mmCIF file of C-alpha atoms in Angstrom:
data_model
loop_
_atom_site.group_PDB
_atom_site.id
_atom_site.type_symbol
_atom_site.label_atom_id
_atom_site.label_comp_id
_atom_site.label_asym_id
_atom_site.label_seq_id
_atom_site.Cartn_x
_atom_site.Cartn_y
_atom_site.Cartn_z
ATOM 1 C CA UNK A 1 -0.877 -1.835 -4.444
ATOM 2 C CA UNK A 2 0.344 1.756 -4.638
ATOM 3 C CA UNK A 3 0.394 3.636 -7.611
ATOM 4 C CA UNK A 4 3.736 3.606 -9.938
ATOM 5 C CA UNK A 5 6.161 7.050 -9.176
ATOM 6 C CA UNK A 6 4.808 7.864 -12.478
ATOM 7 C CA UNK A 7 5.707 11.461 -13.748
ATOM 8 C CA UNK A 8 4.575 13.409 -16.749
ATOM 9 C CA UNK A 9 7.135 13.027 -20.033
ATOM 10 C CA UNK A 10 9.378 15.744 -20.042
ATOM 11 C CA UNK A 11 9.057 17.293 -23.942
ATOM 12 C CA UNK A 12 13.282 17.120 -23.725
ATOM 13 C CA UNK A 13 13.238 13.615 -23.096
ATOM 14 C CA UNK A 14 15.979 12.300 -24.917
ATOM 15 C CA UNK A 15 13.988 9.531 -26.202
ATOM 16 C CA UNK A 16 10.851 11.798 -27.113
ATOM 17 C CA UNK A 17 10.969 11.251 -30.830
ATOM 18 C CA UNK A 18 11.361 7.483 -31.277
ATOM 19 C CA UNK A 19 8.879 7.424 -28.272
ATOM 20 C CA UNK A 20 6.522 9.303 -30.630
ATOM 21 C CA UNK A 21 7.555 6.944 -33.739
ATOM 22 C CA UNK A 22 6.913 4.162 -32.362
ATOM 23 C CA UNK A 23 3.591 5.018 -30.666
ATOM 24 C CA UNK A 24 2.600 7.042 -33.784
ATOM 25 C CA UNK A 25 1.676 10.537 -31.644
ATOM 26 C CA UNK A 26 2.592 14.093 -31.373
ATOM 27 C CA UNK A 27 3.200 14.887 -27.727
ATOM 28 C CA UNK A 28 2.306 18.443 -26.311
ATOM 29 C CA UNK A 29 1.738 20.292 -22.971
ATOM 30 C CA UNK A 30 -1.614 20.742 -21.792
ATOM 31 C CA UNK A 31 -2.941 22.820 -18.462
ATOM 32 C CA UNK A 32 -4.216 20.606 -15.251
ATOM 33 C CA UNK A 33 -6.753 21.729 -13.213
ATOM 34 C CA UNK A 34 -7.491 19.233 -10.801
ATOM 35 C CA UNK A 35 -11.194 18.212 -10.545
ATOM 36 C CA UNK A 36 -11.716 14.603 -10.365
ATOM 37 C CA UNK A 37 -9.639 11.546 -9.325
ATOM 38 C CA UNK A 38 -7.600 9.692 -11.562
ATOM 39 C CA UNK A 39 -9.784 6.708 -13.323
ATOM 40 C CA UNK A 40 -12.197 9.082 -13.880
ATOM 41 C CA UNK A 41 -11.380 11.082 -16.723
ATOM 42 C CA UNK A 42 -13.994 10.520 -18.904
ATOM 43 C CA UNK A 43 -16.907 11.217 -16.529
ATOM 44 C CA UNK A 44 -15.453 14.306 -15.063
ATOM 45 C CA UNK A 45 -14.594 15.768 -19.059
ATOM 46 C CA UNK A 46 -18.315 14.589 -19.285
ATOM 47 C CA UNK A 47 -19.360 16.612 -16.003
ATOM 48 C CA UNK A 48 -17.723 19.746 -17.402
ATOM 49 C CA UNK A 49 -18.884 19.652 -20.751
ATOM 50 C CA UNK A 50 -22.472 19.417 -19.488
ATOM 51 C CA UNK A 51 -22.290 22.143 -17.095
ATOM 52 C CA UNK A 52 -19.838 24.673 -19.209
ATOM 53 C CA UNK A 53 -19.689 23.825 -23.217
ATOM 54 C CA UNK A 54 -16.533 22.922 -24.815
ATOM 55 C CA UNK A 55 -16.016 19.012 -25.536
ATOM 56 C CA UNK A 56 -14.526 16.047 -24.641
ATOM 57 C CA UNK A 57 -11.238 15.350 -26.657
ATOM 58 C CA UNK A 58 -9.731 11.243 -26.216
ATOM 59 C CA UNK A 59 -6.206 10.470 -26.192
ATOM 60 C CA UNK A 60 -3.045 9.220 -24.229
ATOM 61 C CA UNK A 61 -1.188 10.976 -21.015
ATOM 62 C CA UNK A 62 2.479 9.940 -21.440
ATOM 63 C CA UNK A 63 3.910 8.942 -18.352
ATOM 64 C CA UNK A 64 7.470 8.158 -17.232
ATOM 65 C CA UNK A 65 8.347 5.558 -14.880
ATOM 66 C CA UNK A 66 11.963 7.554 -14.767
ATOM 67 C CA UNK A 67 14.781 5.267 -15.911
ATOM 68 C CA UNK A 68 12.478 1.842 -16.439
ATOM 69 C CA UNK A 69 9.381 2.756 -19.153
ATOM 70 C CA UNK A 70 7.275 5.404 -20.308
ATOM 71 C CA UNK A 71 3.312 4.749 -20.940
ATOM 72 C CA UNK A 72 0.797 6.189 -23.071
ATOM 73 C CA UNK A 73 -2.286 5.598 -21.464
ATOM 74 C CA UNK A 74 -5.752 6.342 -22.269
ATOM 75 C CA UNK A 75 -7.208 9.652 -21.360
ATOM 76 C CA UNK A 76 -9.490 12.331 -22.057
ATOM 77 C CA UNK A 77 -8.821 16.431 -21.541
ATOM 78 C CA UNK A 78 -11.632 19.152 -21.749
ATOM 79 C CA UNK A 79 -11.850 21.447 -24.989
ATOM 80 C CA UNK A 80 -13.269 24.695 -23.330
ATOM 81 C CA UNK A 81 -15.112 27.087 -25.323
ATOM 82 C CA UNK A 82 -12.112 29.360 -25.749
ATOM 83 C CA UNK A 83 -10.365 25.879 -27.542
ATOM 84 C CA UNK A 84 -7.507 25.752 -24.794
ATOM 85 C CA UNK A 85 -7.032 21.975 -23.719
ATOM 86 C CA UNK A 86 -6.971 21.343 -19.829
ATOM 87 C CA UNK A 87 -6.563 17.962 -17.690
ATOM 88 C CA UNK A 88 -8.803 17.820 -15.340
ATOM 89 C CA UNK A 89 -7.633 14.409 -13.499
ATOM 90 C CA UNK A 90 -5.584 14.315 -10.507
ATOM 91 C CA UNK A 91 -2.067 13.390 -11.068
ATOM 92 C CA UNK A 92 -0.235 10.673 -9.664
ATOM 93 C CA UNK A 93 1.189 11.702 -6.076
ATOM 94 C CA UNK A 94 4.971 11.542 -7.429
ATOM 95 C CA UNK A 95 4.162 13.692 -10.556
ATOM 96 C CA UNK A 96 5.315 17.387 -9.581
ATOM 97 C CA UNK A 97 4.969 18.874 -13.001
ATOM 98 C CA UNK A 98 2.717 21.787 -13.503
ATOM 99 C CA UNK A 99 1.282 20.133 -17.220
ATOM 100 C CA UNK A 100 0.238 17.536 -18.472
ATOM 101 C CA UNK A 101 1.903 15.574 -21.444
ATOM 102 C CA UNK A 102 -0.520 14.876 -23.786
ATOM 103 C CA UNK A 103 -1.503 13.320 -27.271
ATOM 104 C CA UNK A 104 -5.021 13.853 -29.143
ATOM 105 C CA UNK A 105 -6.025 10.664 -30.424
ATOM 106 C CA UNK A 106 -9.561 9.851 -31.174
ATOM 107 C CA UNK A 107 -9.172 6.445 -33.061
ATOM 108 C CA UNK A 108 -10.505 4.652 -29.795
ATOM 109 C CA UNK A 109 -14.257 4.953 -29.098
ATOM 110 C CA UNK A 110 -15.395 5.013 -25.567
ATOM 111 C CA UNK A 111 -19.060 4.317 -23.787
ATOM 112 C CA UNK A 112 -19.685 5.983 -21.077
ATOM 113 C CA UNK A 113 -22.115 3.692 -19.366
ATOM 114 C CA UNK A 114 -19.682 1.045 -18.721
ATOM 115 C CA UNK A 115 -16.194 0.687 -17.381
ATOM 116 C CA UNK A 116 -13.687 1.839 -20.020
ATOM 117 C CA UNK A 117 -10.697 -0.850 -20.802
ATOM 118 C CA UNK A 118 -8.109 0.638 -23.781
ATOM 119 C CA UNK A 119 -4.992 -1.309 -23.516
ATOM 120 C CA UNK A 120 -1.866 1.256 -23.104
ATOM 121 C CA UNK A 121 1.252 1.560 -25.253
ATOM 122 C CA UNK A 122 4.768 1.352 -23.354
ATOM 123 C CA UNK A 123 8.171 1.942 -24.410
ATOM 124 C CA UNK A 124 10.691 -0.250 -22.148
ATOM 125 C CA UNK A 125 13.892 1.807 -21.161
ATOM 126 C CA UNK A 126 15.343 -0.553 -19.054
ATOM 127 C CA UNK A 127 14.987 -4.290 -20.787
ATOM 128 C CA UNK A 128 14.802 -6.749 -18.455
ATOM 129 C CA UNK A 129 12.543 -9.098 -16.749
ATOM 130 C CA UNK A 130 10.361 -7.511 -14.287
ATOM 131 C CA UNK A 131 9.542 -4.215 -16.704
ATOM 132 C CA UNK A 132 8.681 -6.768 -19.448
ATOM 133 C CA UNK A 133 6.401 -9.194 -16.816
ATOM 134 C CA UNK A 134 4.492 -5.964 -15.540
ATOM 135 C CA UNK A 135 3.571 -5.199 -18.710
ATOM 136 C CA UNK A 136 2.583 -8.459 -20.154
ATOM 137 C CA UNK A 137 0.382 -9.020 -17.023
ATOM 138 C CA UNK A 138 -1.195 -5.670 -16.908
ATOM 139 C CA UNK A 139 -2.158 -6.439 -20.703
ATOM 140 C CA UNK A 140 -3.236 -10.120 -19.798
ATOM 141 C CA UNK A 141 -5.471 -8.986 -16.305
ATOM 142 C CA UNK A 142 -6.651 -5.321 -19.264
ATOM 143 C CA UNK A 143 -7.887 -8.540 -21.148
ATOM 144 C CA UNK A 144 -9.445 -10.976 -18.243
ATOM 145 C CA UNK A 145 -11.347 -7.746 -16.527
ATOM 146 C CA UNK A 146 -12.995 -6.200 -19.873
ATOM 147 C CA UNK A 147 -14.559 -9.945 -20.889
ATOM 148 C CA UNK A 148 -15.593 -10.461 -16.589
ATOM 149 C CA UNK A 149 -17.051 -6.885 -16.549
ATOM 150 C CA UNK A 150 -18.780 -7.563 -20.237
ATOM 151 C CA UNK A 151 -20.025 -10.443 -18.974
ATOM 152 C CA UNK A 152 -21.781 -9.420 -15.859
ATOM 153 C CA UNK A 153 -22.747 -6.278 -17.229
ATOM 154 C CA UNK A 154 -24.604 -8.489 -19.980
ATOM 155 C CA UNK A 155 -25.982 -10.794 -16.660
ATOM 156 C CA UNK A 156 -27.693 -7.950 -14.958
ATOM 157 C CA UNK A 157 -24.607 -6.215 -13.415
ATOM 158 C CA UNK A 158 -24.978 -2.588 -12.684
ATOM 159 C CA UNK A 159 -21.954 -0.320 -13.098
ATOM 160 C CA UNK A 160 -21.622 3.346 -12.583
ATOM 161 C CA UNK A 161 -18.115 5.368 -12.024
ATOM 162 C CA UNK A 162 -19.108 6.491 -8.365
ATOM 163 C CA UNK A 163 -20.342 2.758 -7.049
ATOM 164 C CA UNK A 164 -18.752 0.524 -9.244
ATOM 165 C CA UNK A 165 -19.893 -2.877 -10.458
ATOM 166 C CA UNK A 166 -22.592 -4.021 -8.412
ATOM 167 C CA UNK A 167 -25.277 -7.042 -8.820
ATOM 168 C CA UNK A 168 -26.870 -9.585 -6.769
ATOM 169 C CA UNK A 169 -24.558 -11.886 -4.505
ATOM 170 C CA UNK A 170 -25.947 -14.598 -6.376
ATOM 171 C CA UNK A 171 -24.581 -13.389 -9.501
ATOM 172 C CA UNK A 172 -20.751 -13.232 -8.091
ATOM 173 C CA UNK A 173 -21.331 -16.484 -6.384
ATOM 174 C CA UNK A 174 -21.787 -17.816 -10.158
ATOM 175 C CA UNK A 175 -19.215 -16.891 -10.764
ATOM 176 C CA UNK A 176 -16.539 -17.495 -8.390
ATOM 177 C CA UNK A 177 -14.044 -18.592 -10.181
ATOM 178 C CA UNK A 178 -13.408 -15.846 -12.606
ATOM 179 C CA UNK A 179 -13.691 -13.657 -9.230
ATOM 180 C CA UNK A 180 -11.167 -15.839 -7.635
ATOM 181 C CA UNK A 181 -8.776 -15.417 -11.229
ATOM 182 C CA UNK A 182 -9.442 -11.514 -10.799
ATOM 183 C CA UNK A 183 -7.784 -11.369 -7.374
ATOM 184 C CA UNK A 184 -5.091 -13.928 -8.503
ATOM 185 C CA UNK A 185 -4.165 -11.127 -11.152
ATOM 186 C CA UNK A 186 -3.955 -8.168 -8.554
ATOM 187 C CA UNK A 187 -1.743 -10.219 -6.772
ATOM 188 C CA UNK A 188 0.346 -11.437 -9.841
ATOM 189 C CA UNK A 189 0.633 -7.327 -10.406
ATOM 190 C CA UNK A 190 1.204 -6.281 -7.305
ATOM 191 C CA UNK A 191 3.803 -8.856 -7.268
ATOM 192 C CA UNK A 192 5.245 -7.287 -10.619
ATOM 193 C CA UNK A 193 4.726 -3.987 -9.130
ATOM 194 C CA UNK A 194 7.335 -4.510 -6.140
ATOM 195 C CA UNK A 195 10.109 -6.157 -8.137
ATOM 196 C CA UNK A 196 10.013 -2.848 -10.319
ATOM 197 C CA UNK A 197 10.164 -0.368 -7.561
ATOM 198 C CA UNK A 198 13.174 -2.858 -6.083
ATOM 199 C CA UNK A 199 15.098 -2.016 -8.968
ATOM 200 C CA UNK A 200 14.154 1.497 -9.653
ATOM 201 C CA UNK A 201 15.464 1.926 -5.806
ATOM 202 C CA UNK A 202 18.470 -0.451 -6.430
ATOM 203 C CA UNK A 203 19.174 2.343 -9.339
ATOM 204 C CA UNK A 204 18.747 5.261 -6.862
ATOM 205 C CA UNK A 205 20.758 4.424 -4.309
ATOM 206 C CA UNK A 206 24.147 3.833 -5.484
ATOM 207 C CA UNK A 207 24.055 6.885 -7.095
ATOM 208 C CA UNK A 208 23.409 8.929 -3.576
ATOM 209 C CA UNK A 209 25.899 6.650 -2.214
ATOM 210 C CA UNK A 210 28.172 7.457 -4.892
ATOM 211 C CA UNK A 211 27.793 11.242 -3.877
ATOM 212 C CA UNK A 212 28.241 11.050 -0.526
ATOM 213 C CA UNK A 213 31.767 9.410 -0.893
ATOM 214 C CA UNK A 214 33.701 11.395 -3.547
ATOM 215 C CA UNK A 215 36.136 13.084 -2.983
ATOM 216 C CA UNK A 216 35.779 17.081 -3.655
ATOM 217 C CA UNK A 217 37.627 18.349 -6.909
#
């Protein structure tokens, strides 16, 4: 499944403020310096803090699916020792803006050691059924996958950010049928995924059409 054409909220975003109400935050502009991939925040804040000072400061990235939702979703940015905040996670391929939107928030705490699972907070601009079924089942499979990966990890699973979850084939065999629901769930997304970009590009392309054919004033 590819990613979403996420982009980072624009501050003039008409619907900033009850954005901000509702997900009770204060959005700002960060710097991004690219040094490690996206779902790997934490552990490449962690990286830098070791090897230059500053800290690790949790919070949300707001994202805009343009025209269908925007998405606060879990991240952490680097504190460096001068106290200026910088994103260090790769951005999304369709995100062309130079900073990062960003909210401080450290009400969520995180481990390290395992796989890190904070649901994400979405404001729906465009109410209708596929927007509302992607994000029901991303919070359902959010759900599913933090029990699964509990539960192995509790079994004898090992997990690291680099390898992933890894454990004895006996161990998945066990437990085949929660693997089998995991893959149901990426496909029940993916699914989800693809009716949203139909309509984001059913939204696009009248409007070019609409262009192309007007008369000149």
């Amino acid at each position: 499944m590819e990613h979403p054409p996420y982009r980072s909220l624009s501050l003039m975003h008409p619907r900033r403020r009850v954005v901000e109400k509702q997900f009770g935050l204060k959005f700002k502009r960060v710097a991004h310096d690219p040094q490690g991939q996206i779902g790997g925040c934490y552990w490449t804040v962690n990286r830098f803090v070791e090897k230059h000072g500053g800290e690790m400061v949790l919070g949300w990235q707001i994202l805009e699916w343009p025209e269908l939702c925007i998405e606060a979703l879990h991240h952490a940015v680097w504190r460096d020792p001068s106290g200026n905040l910088i994103d260090l996670t790769e951005k999304y391929p369709t995100d062309m803006r130079l900073k990062t939107t960003f909210s401080e928030d450290a009400s969520h705490e995180i481990s390290l050691a395992r796989p890190v699972f904070v649901e994400s907070k979405h404001h729906v601009l465009l109410n209708c059924a596929p927007v509302n079924e992607l994000i029901q089942l991303n919070r359902r499979r959010l759900d599913f996958t933090r029990s699964f990966v509990s539960k192995l990890i509790d079994k004898g699973a090992v997990w690291s950010p680099e390898a992933g979850l890894q454990g004895p084939p006996q161990l998945f065999r066990d437990h085949q049928a929660e693997v089998q629901e995991f893959e149901r769930y990426k496909d029940l997304v993916s699914r989800a995924f693809l009716a949203c970009a139909a309509i984001d590009g059913s939204k696009r392309v009248p409007s070019r059409r609409r262009t192309l054919t007007s008369k000149p004033n």
